[in-house]
Structures are given as C-alpha cells and as structure tokens.
Coordinates of C-alpha atoms and ligand atoms in Angstrom, one line a residue:
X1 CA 45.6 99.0 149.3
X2 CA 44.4 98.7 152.8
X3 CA 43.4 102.2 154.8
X4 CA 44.6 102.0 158.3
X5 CA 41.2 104.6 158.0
X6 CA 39.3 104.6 154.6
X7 CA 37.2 107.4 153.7
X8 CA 33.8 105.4 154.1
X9 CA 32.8 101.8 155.1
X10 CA 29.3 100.0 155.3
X11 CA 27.1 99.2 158.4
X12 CA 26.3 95.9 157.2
X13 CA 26.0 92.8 159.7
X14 CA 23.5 89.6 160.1
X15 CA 20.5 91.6 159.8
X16 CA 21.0 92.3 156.0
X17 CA 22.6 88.8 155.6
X18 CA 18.9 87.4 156.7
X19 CA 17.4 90.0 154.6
X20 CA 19.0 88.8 151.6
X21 CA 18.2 85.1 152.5
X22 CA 15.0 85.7 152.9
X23 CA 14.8 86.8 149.5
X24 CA 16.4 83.9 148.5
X25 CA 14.5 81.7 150.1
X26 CA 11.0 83.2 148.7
X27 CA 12.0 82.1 145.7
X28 CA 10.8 85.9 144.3
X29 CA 13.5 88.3 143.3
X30 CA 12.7 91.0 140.6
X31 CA 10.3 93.6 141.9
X32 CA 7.8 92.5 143.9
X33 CA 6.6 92.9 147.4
X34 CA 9.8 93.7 149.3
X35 CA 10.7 96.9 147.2
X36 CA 6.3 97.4 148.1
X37 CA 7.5 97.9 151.5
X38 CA 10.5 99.3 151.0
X39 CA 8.7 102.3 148.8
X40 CA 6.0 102.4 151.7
X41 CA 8.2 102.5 154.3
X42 CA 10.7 105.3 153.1
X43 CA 7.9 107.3 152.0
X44 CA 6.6 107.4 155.3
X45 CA 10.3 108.0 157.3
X46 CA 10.5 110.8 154.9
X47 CA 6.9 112.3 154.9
X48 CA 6.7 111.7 151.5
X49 CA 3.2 110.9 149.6
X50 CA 4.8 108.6 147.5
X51 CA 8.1 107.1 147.5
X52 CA 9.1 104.8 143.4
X53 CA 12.2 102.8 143.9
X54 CA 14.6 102.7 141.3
X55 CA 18.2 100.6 140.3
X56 CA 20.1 103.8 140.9
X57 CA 19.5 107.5 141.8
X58 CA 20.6 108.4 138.2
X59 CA 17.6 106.9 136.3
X60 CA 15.5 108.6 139.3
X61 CA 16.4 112.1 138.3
X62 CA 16.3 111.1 134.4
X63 CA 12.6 110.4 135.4
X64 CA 12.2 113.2 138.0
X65 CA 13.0 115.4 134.7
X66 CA 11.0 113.0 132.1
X67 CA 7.8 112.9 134.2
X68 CA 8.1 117.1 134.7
X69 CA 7.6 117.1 130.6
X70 CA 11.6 118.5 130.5
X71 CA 12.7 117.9 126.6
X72 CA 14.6 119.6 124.2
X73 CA 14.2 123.5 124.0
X74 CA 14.2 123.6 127.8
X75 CA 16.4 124.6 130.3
X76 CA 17.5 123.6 133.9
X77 CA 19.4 125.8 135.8
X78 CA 21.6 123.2 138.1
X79 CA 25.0 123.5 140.4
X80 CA 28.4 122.5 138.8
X81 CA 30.0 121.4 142.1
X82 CA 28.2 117.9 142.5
X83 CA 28.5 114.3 141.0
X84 CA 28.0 114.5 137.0
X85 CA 25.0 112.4 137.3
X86 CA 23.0 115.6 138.2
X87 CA 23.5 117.2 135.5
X88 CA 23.7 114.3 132.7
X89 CA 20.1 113.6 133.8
X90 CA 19.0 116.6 132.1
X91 CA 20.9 116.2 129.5
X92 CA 19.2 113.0 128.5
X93 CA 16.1 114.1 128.1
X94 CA 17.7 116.5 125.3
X95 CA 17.4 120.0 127.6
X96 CA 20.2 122.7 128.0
X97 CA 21.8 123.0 131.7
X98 CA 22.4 126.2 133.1
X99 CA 25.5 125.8 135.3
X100 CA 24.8 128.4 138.5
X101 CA 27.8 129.4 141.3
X102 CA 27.7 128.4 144.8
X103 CA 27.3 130.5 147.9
X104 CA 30.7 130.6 149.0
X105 CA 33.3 128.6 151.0
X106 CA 30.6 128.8 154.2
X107 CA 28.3 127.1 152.2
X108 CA 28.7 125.2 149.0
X109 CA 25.3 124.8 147.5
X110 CA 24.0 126.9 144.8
X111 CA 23.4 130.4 145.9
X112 CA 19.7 131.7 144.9
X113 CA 20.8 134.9 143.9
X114 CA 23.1 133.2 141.2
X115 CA 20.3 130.9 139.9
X116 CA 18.3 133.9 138.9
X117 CA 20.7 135.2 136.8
X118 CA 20.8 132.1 134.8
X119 CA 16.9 132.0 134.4
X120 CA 15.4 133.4 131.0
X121 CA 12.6 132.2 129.0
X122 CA 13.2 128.6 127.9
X123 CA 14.1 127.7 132.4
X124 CA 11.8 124.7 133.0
X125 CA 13.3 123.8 136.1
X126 CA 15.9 124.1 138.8
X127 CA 17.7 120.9 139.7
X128 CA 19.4 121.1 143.5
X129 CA 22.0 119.3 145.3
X130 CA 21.9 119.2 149.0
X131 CA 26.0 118.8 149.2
X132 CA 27.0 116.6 152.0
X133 CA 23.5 116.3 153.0
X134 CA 23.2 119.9 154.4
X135 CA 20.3 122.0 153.1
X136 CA 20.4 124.2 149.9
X137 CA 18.8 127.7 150.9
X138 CA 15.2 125.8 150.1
X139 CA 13.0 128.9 151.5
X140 CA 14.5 131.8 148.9
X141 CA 14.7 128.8 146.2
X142 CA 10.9 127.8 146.1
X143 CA 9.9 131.4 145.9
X144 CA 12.4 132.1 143.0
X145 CA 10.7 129.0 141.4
X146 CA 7.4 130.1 142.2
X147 CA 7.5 133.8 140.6
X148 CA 9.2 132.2 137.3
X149 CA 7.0 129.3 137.6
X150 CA 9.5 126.6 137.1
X151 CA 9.7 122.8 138.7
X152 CA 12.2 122.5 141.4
X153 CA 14.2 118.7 141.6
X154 CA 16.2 117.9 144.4
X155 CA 19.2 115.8 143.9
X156 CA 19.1 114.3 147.7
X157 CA 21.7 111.3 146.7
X158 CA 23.8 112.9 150.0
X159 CA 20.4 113.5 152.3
X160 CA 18.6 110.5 153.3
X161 CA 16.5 111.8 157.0
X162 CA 18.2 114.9 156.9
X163 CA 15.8 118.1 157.0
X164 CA 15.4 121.6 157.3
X165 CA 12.5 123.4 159.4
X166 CA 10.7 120.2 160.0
X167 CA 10.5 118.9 156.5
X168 CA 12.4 116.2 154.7
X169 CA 14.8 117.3 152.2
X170 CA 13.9 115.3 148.6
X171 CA 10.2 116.8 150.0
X172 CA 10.3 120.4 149.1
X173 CA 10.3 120.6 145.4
X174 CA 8.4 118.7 143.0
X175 CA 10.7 115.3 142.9
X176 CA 13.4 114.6 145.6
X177 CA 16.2 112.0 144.1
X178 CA 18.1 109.1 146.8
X179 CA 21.0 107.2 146.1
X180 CA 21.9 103.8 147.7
X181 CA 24.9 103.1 146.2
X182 CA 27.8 101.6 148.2
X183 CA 29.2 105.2 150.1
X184 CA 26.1 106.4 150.9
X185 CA 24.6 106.5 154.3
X186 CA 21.2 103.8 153.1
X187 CA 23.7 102.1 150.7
X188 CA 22.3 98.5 149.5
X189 CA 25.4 98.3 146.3
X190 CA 23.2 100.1 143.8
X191 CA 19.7 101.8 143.7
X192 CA 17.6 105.0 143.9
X193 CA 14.7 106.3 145.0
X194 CA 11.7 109.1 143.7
X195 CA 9.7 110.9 146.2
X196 CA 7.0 113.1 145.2
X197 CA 3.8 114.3 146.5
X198 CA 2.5 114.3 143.4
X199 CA 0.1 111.8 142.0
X200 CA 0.6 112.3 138.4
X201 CA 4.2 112.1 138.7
X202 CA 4.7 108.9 141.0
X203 CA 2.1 107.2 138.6
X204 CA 4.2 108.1 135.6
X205 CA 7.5 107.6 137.2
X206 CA 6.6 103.9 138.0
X207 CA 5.2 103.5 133.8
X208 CA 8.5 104.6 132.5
X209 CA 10.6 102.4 135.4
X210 CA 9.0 99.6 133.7
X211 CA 8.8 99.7 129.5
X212 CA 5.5 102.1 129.8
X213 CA 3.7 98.5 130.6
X214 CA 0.7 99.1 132.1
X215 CA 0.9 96.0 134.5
X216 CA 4.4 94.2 136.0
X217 CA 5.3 90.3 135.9
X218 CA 4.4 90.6 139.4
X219 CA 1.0 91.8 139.2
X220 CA 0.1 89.0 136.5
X221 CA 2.5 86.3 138.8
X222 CA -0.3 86.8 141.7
X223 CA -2.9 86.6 139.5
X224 CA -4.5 90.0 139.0
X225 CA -4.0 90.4 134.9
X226 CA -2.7 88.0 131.9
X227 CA -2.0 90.5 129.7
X228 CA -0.5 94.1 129.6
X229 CA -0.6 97.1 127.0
X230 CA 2.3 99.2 126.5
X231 CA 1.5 103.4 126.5
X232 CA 4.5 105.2 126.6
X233 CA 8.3 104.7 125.9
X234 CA 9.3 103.4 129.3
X235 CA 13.0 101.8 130.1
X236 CA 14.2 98.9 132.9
X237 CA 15.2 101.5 135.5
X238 CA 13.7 98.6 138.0
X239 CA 15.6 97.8 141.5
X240 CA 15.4 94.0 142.6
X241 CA 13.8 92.4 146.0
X242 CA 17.0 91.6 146.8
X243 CA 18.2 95.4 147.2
X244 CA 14.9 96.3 148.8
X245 CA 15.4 93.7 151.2
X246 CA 19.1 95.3 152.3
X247 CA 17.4 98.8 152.0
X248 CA 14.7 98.2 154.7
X249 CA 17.2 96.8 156.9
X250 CA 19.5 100.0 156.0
X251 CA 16.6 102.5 156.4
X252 CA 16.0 101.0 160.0
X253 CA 19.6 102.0 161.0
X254 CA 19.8 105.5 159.4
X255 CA 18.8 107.6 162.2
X256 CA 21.0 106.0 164.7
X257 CA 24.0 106.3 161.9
X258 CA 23.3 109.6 160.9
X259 CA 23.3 111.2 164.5
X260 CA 27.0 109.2 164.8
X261 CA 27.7 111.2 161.9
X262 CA 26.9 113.9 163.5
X263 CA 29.1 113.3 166.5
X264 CA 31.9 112.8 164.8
X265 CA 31.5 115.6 162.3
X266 CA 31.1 117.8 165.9
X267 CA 34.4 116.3 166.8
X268 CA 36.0 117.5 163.5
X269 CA 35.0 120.8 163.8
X270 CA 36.0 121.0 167.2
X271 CA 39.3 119.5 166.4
X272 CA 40.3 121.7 163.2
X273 CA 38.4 124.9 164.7
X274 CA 42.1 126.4 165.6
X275 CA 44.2 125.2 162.2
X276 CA 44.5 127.2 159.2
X277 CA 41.5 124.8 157.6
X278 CA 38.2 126.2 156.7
X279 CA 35.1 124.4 157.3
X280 CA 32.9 124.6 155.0
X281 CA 28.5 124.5 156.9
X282 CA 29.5 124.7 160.4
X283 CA 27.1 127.4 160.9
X284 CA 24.6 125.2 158.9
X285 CA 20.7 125.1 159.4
X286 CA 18.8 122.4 159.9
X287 CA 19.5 118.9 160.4
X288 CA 21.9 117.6 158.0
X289 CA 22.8 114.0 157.1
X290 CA 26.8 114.7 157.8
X291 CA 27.3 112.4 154.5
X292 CA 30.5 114.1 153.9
X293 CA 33.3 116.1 156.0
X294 CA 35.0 118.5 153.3
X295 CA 37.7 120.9 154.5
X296 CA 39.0 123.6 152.5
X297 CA 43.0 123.6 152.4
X298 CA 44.2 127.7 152.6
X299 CA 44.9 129.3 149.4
X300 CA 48.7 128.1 148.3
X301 CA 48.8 124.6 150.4
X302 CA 49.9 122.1 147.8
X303 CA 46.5 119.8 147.5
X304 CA 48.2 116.8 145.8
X305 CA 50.7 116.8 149.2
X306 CA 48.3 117.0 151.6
X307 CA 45.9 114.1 149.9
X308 CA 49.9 111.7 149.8
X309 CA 50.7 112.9 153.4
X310 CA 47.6 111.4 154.7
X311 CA 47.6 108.4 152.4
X312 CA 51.2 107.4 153.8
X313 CA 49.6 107.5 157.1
X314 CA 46.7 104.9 155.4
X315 CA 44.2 107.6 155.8
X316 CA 42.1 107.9 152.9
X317 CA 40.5 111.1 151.2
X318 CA 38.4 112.2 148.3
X319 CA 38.1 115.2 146.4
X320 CA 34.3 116.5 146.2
X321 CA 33.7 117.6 143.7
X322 CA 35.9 117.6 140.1
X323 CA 33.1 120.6 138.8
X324 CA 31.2 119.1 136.4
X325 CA 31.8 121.9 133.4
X326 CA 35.1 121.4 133.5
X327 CA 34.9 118.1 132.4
X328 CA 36.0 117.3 128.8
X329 CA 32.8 116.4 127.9
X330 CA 31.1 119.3 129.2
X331 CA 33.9 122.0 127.9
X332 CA 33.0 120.8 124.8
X333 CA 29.0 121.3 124.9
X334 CA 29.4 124.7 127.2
X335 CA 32.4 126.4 126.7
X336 CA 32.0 129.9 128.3
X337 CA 31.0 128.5 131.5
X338 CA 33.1 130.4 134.7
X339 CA 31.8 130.0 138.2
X340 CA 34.3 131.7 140.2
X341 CA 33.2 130.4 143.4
X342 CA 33.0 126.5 142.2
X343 CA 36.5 126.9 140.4
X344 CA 37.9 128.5 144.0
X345 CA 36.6 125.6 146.4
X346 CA 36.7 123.0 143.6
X347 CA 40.2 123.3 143.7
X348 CA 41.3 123.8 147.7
X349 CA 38.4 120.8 148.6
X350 CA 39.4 117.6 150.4
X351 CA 37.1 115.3 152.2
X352 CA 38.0 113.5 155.2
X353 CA 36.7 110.1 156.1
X354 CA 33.6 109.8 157.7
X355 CA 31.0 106.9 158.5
X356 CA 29.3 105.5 162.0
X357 CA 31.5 102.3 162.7
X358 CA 34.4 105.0 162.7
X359 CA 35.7 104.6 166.3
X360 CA 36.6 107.6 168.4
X361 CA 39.9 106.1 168.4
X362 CA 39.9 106.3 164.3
X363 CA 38.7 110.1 165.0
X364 CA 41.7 111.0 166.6
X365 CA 43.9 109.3 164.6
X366 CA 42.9 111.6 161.3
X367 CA 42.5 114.5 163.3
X368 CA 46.3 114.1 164.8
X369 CA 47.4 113.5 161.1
X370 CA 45.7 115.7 159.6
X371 CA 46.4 118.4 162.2
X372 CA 49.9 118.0 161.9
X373 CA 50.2 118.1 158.0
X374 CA 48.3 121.2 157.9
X375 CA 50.3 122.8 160.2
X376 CA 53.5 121.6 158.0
X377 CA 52.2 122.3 154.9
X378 CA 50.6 125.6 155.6
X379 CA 53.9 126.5 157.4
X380 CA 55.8 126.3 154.0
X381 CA 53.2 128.7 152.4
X382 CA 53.7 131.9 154.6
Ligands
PLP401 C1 25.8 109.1 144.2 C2 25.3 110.4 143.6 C3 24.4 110.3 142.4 C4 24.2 109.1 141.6 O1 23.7 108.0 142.3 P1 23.7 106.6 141.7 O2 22.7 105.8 142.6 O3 25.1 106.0 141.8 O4 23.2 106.6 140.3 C5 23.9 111.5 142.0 N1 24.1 112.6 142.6 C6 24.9 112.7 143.7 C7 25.1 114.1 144.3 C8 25.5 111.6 144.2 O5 26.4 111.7 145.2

C-alpha cells in the first residue's frame, strides 16, 4: 500500500550513497575503522566515555545486562509498555523481569514510586525506557538505585541527542542502549549501540561482541597480532563498515532532524490542544528526541475505527505499545502480572506519523483528518 502520509520515512540522500561507496570502494567491510569512528564520534555527541557499536540495539542490552554480571537468580525490575526487546534481553541471560506501571496518561514511562514496590532481595537492576525519546524521571530513579544498590540500564532505542538537565540520556545509568534500525531517528537498516562510562564494561562489551577473542580479523589484517586466544563465551553481535559508514552520515543530521521533530510535534500539540485527544508529555522536561507522537483516544472511542478512518485517508498509524506481559509468551512465564496504568493507555494509544522530511503541508493534512474523525467518533460516544 502506498501512504498518501506513512507513519515514518528515512532522511537518506547522496551523502549516505557516497558513504556506502566508499566502503565499497576500500575494499574493507566487516568491522574495521569506519565503525572506529563511528564509536568515537557518537561517544563524543553524546558525552559518553565510551561508545561499542553493535548489529542491533537488542544484542546491546543482552550485553548491557551480561557485562553487569545479571544471570539466573536475579532480578530486573523493567516497564511493560515498550518494544519486547527490553525485556527479552534480560531474559536471556536467565534473570526474572519485574514488570513495574507507568506514571500515568501525562507521562508514560515507569513511575519510580512503582519500581520500588517491585524491588526485593534478588533486584540486580532496573532496565528504563525513555518512550518516545522523552526522559524517564532519571533524578528519583538513580537514587532509588543507589539506596538498593542496584545497576540502572537505559533502553535509549527512542533517544538518540535527546537529554535531560544537560546530560545525554543512555548516560545516566550504568549502560545506555541505541537502536538504528530503519524507523528510528539515526536509522542505518539495522544496528545498535552501548555507551558506558565504565571501563570494565565497554572493555567487556567489545570481548563478548566478538566470540570472547582477544584480538579482531582487523587488528591481525593491519598487522598488529597473528594469533588470538579466546577468554570468555562471546557471540557475533558485530555491526559492519558498511552500517557505520551510513550511521556517521546519519549522526551528522540528527540534531537538525530532531529539532524538525520538534516543530512539528509543537504543531500537533497546538493542533489537537482543543479536541477530545489527550497528549500524552506535553508538559515534558528536558529535551526530548520527539521519536514518536502518541495520542490517547477518550475512553469509549472505537480504536480499530479511528486507526481505518485514517488509513482510508492513506494516513498511516501505529500502536505503541502491545504491553509486553500480555503477550502469549509472557502470560505464560508471568501470569499475575496487572499494571493498571499500562493496560489503560496500552489500550486507548495511537501514534501519529512523525519524521523531518514531513512537510508542513503533510502536517495539516493529518491534523485536518485526524481532527475531524475524532470529533466524529467521539461524538458517537457521549
Ligand atoms: C527498536 C527498539 C529496540 C530494538 O532495537 P533493534 O535495533 O531493532 O534490536 C529496543 N527497544 C526499543 C524501545 C525499541 O524501540
């Protein structure tokens, strides 16, 4: 189907298509010394110490947990309302998530107050997710972390430059996680990114990326070693030059596309201030990403009609987020789960399209749509 207005679309143009000939042309593609400069460089945009590039966010947080010594017996207290990779990370490593509520339909990142609740003795960690790229309350989180003495991740798959009293988010807690995949706002197809400011962990992130070798087919390509030993039980969780290539050229564009974002995210709040729609962060702190525009439909307005209305108009949407323990999978491993809040928004969620080439022209055409099928739909309710 073609969208008259999809829900996301990439800023790609000549500049990554010379990036990826480049590549090509240096006859070098696993990892080598374009993803070298790619982890430099996004370590220092974010203020990271270091930055360890990955093929997708998932295997990131697998290691963010791995190289925090999370295993079986352990338990990480995590948000339901996000992208099942958060949470399946733990559970790879053989540790028990603890699903913790949201704030509310104001702000729909895991309230502090409900992650202490879920802390007993075997909590190794709290895993975050900065939804939308706006800022999980990271001031009262690090000092619940700090009295129980638990590691704090941040899924940041949603935040690239975004931040929150000066500071990066993906910097506050121990590791911060990045997705590039496709919709996001640095998107090079697939591929991930650790920051720490940790030694220990970067240096153990980048052993288990590669098989636990202690030296890469790069390293013995230039010449510095012939040989290699193998010390832990590592994976391939490696990203390509190729993908580095397209993310340096991405990462050079993401300020100037995030602040569009922003101004069209200001324009959607503007728009839908009057309407029976709530929107969820407008009174937000920070600086955001804007990496996703969810509205919350009034109690009663028929979801699945809203979502066709639109689509007959070729305006796409997307529902964020399905909550992760009410899965199949998940019912089955943690049946009692009930997060009042999560089940509330989960279900009256809808997210509009958003991305920078979006013209102010493609603006008011969803907000005119939209506007008028609220209106309609909410009508039929009272
Ligand atoms: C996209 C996303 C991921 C997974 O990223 P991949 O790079 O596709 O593995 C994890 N968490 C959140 C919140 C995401 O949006």
């Amino acid at each position: 189907m073609t969208w008259r207005v999809p829900l996301a679309d990439l800023d790609y143009g000549s500049k990554e298509e010379n990036a990826v000939m480049d590549v090509i042309q240096s006859r070098w593609l696993t990892m080598g010394g374009v993803t070298q400069k790619f982890e430099d460089e996004f370590a220092a945009f974010l203020g990271a110490k270091y930055a360890v590039a990955f093929s997708n966010a998932t295997v990131a947080l697998h290691l963010a947990c791995l190289t925090l010594d999370i295993g079986p017996g352990d338990e990480v207290v995590a948000p339901s309302l996000t992208f099942v990779a958060t949470t399946n990370a733990v559970l790879y490593t053989g540790a028990q998530v603890r699903f913790a509520d949201i704030l509310g339909p104001r702000e729909l990142t895991i309230s502090p107050d409900e992650i202490e609740k879920q802390i007993t003795p075997r909590t190794k960690a709290i895993m975050l997710m900065h939804y939308g790229g706006y800022p999980c309350r990271l001031v009262e989180i690090l000092s619940i972390a700090e009295k129980h003495g638990l590691a704090v991740i941040e899924d940041a798959a949603h935040a690239p430059g975004a931040s929150l009293h000066g500071r990066s988010l993906g910097t506050w807690g121990d590791a911060g996680c990045f997705s590039f995949f496709s919709n996001k706002n640095l998107s090079t197809g697939e591929g991930g990114m650790l920051v720490t400011n940790s030694e220990d962990i970067a240096e153990r992130a980048r052993l288990l990326r590669s098989h636990g070798m202690t030296t890469l087919t790069w390293d013995r390509h230039q010449g510095h070693s012939y040989s290699y030993d193998v010390v832990d039980l590592g994976y391939n969780y490696r990203i390509d030059e190729i993908r580095s290539a397209l993310g340096l050229v991405q990462l050079s564009k993401l300020e100037k596309n995030n602040q569009r974002r922003k101004a069209i995210t200001e324009c959607y709040w503007d728009a839908f201030s009057n309407t029976p729609l709530e929107l969820p962060f407008r009174d937000s702190s920070g600086e955001p990403a804007y990496h996703i525009f969810p509205v919350l439909l009034p109690q009663g307005v028929d979801r699945k009609a809203f979502i066709d209305e639109l689509r007959g108009a070729g305006i796409q949407t997307s529902i964020h987020y399905p909550p992760i323990h009410q899965f199949s999978h998940y019912r089955k491993l943690f049946p009692d789960v009930s997060l009042p809040q999560t089940e509330d928004i989960a279900a009256r969620e809808v997210t509009l399209p958003l991305y920078p080439s979006m013209t102010d022209e493609d603006v008011d055409f969803v907000v005119s749509a939209v506007k008028q099928t609220i209106v309609e739909l909410a009508g039929q309710v009272m």
